[in-house]
Amino acid sequence: MGNIFCSDRALNRLPREEAHVLGGGTGDEGDEGGDTFEEEEYAAINSMLDQINSCLDHLEEKNDHLHICLKELLESNRQTRLEFQQQSKQLNTGADVQGSQPPA
């Protein structure tokens, strides 16, 4: 699984990003500097989202694998139970046959 980390710097930036998206200014806006800063912010957020997406894909693969394993286990248990029931019936039928015969 990929590493996901969120530095203090990234955490501190998120509220300003939300304020900017909602129409508020960040106070860091300038001619060129503000655009570069904003691009860096979005690049950092995109990178984190890519890591999260990668982790979610990995979890989905693991979930699918576990689902297959559990279905196989369920089928195996079903087969074992049926075999046990058949053996139990055979033993009970054999005991009934022996019990109905008169002793020699």
Backbone as numpy.savetxt, mean C-alpha at the origin, in Angstrom:
# Nx Ny Nz CAx CAy CAz Cx Cy Cz
12.04 1.13 -1.45 11.19 2.30 -1.45 12.08 3.52 -1.45
11.70 4.55 -2.22 12.50 5.76 -2.28 12.45 6.52 -0.98
13.49 7.30 -0.78 13.53 8.10 0.45 12.69 9.35 0.28
11.85 9.60 1.24 11.09 10.85 1.26 11.52 11.60 2.49
12.00 12.80 2.28 12.37 13.62 3.42 11.84 15.01 3.17
11.59 15.69 4.22 11.08 17.04 4.12 11.89 17.88 5.08
12.79 18.65 4.53 13.65 19.46 5.38 12.85 20.60 6.01
13.43 21.18 7.05 12.78 22.33 7.69 12.59 23.46 6.69
13.55 23.61 5.80 13.47 24.67 4.80 12.26 24.44 3.89
12.06 23.20 3.47 10.92 22.89 2.61 9.61 23.09 3.36
9.57 22.69 4.61 8.35 22.87 5.41 8.03 24.34 5.59
9.05 25.16 5.81 8.83 26.59 6.00 8.35 27.26 4.73
8.68 26.68 3.58 8.29 27.29 2.32 6.84 27.00 1.97
6.30 25.89 2.41 4.96 25.49 1.98 3.88 26.50 2.33
3.83 27.07 3.53 2.76 28.04 3.80 2.83 29.25 2.88
4.03 29.71 2.54 4.15 30.85 1.63 3.63 30.47 0.25
3.90 29.23 -0.17 3.40 28.77 -1.46 1.89 28.79 -1.47
1.28 28.30 -0.39 -0.17 28.29 -0.31 -0.72 29.71 -0.34
-0.09 30.63 0.34 -0.54 32.02 0.34 -0.44 32.60 -1.06
0.63 32.27 -1.77 0.81 32.79 -3.12 -0.26 32.23 -4.06
-0.54 30.94 -3.94 -1.54 30.32 -4.79 -2.92 30.91 -4.52
-3.20 31.24 -3.28 -4.49 31.81 -2.93 -4.60 33.29 -3.28
-3.55 33.88 -3.81 -3.61 35.27 -4.24 -2.83 36.21 -3.35
-2.28 35.74 -2.27 -1.48 36.58 -1.39 -0.06 36.63 -1.89
0.65 37.68 -1.58 2.04 37.78 -1.96 2.93 37.13 -0.93
4.14 36.76 -1.35 5.07 36.13 -0.42 6.02 37.14 0.17
6.08 38.31 -0.43 7.02 39.31 0.06 8.40 39.13 -0.56
8.64 38.03 -1.25 9.93 37.76 -1.88 9.89 38.06 -3.37
8.81 38.65 -3.84 8.65 38.84 -5.27 9.45 40.05 -5.74
10.22 39.82 -6.78 10.97 40.88 -7.42 10.87 40.69 -8.91
11.71 41.40 -9.66 11.65 41.25 -11.10 12.07 39.85 -11.52
13.35 39.56 -11.40 13.89 38.26 -11.81 14.01 37.33 -10.62
14.41 37.84 -9.47 14.65 37.02 -8.29 13.42 36.28 -7.83
12.27 36.92 -7.86 11.03 36.30 -7.42 10.62 35.14 -8.32
10.80 35.32 -9.62 10.45 34.25 -10.56 11.35 33.04 -10.37
12.64 33.29 -10.17 13.58 32.19 -9.97 13.27 31.47 -8.68
12.99 32.23 -7.63 12.66 31.63 -6.34 11.40 30.78 -6.47
10.40 31.32 -7.17 9.14 30.59 -7.35 9.38 29.31 -8.15
10.19 29.38 -9.18 10.50 28.19 -9.98 11.21 27.14 -9.14
12.12 27.58 -8.28 12.82 26.64 -7.39 11.85 25.99 -6.42
10.92 26.78 -5.92 9.90 26.25 -5.00 9.07 25.17 -5.69
8.59 25.49 -6.88 7.77 24.52 -7.62 8.59 23.29 -8.00
9.85 23.48 -8.34 10.71 22.33 -8.67 10.88 21.43 -7.45
11.06 22.04 -6.27 11.21 21.25 -5.04 9.92 20.50 -4.73
8.79 21.17 -4.88 7.50 20.52 -4.62 7.27 19.39 -5.63
7.58 19.65 -6.90 7.43 18.60 -7.92 8.31 17.40 -7.61
9.51 17.66 -7.14 10.41 16.56 -6.78 9.83 15.73 -5.64
9.30 16.40 -4.62 8.67 15.68 -3.50 7.46 14.89 -3.98
6.66 15.48 -4.84 5.49 14.77 -5.36 5.90 13.56 -6.19
6.99 13.69 -6.94 7.49 12.54 -7.70 7.92 11.41 -6.77
8.59 11.77 -5.67 9.01 10.75 -4.70 7.79 10.09 -4.06
6.80 10.88 -3.71 5.58 10.32 -3.11 4.89 9.40 -4.11
4.81 9.83 -5.36 4.19 9.01 -6.40 4.93 7.69 -6.57
6.25 7.75 -6.55 7.06 6.54 -6.66 6.79 5.59 -5.49
6.71 6.14 -4.30 6.41 5.32 -3.11 5.02 4.70 -3.20
4.06 5.47 -3.66 2.70 4.95 -3.80 2.65 3.83 -4.84
3.39 3.98 -5.93 3.46 2.91 -6.93 4.05 1.64 -6.32
5.11 1.82 -5.53 5.74 0.67 -4.88 4.77 0.00 -3.91
4.04 0.79 -3.13 3.06 0.23 -2.20 1.95 -0.51 -2.95
1.55 0.03 -4.09 0.51 -0.63 -4.87 1.00 -1.98 -5.38
2.25 -2.05 -5.83 2.82 -3.32 -6.27 2.86 -4.32 -5.12
3.30 -3.87 -3.95 3.34 -4.76 -2.77 1.93 -5.22 -2.40
0.97 -4.33 -2.46 -0.41 -4.67 -2.15 -0.94 -5.73 -3.12
-0.65 -5.55 -4.41 -1.08 -6.53 -5.41 -0.45 -7.89 -5.14
0.84 -7.89 -4.80 1.54 -9.14 -4.49 0.92 -9.82 -3.27
0.66 -9.05 -2.22 0.04 -9.61 -1.02 -1.36 -10.15 -1.31
-2.09 -9.46 -2.15 -3.43 -9.91 -2.52 -3.36 -11.27 -3.21
-2.41 -11.44 -4.12 -2.23 -12.72 -4.81 -1.84 -13.81 -3.82
-0.91 -13.50 -2.92 -0.48 -14.48 -1.91 -1.64 -14.89 -1.01
-2.45 -13.94 -0.60 -3.59 -14.26 0.27 -4.63 -15.10 -0.45
-4.85 -14.83 -1.74 -5.78 -15.66 -2.50 -5.26 -17.09 -2.61
-3.95 -17.25 -2.82 -3.36 -18.58 -2.89 -3.48 -19.29 -1.55
-3.24 -18.58 -0.47 -3.37 -19.15 0.87 -4.82 -19.57 1.14
-5.76 -18.74 0.76 -7.17 -19.06 0.94 -7.54 -20.33 0.17
-7.09 -20.43 -1.06 -7.38 -21.62 -1.86 -6.73 -22.86 -1.26
-5.50 -22.72 -0.79 -4.80 -23.84 -0.14 -5.56 -24.29 1.11
-6.00 -23.35 1.92 -6.76 -23.69 3.13 -8.09 -24.36 2.78
-8.71 -23.90 1.71 -9.98 -24.49 1.27 -9.76 -25.95 0.86
-8.69 -26.18 0.10 -8.37 -27.55 -0.33 -8.08 -28.44 0.88
-7.29 -27.94 1.81 -6.94 -28.72 3.01 -8.20 -29.05 3.81
-9.09 -28.08 3.95 -10.33 -28.31 4.69 -11.19 -29.37 4.02
-11.30 -29.32 2.68 -12.08 -30.32 1.95 -11.48 -31.71 2.11
-10.15 -31.80 2.01 -9.49 -33.10 2.20 -9.72 -33.62 3.61
-9.64 -32.75 4.59 -9.87 -33.15 5.97 -11.30 -33.64 6.16
-12.26 -32.95 5.56 -13.66 -33.36 5.66 -13.88 -34.72 5.00
-13.24 -34.95 3.86 -13.38 -36.24 3.18 -12.78 -37.37 4.03
-11.61 -37.13 4.60 -10.99 -38.14 5.46 -11.85 -38.40 6.68
-12.42 -37.36 7.24 -13.27 -37.51 8.41 -14.51 -38.34 8.07
-15.11 -38.08 6.90 -16.27 -38.86 6.46 -15.90 -40.33 6.28
-14.73 -40.57 5.67 -14.30 -41.94 5.44 -14.08 -42.67 6.76
-13.47 -42.00 7.72 -13.25 -42.62 9.03 -14.57 -42.89 9.73
-15.49 -41.94 9.67 -16.81 -42.12 10.29 -17.59 -43.23 9.60
-17.52 -43.29 8.28 -18.21 -44.34 7.54 -17.61 -45.70 7.88
-16.29 -45.77 7.97 -15.62 -47.02 8.34 -15.98 -47.45 9.75
-16.08 -46.52 10.67 -16.44 -46.85 12.05 -17.89 -47.30 12.13
-18.77 -46.70 11.32 -20.18 -47.11 11.30 -20.31 -48.53 10.76
-19.55 -48.86 9.73 -19.61 -50.20 9.14 -19.11 -51.22 10.15
-18.01 -50.91 10.83 -17.47 -51.84 11.83 -18.42 -51.96 13.01
-19.07 -50.89 13.40 -19.98 -50.92 14.55 -21.26 -51.67 14.25
-21.69 -51.74 12.99 -22.93 -52.42 12.65 -22.74 -53.93 12.47
-21.50 -54.38 12.34 -21.24 -55.82 12.20 -21.27 -56.47 13.58
-21.86 -57.66 13.66 -21.87 -58.35 14.95 -20.47 -58.82 15.32
-20.15 -58.81 16.59 -18.81 -59.25 17.00 -18.66 -60.74 16.72
-17.47 -61.13 16.37 -17.21 -62.54 16.03 -16.93 -63.38 17.23
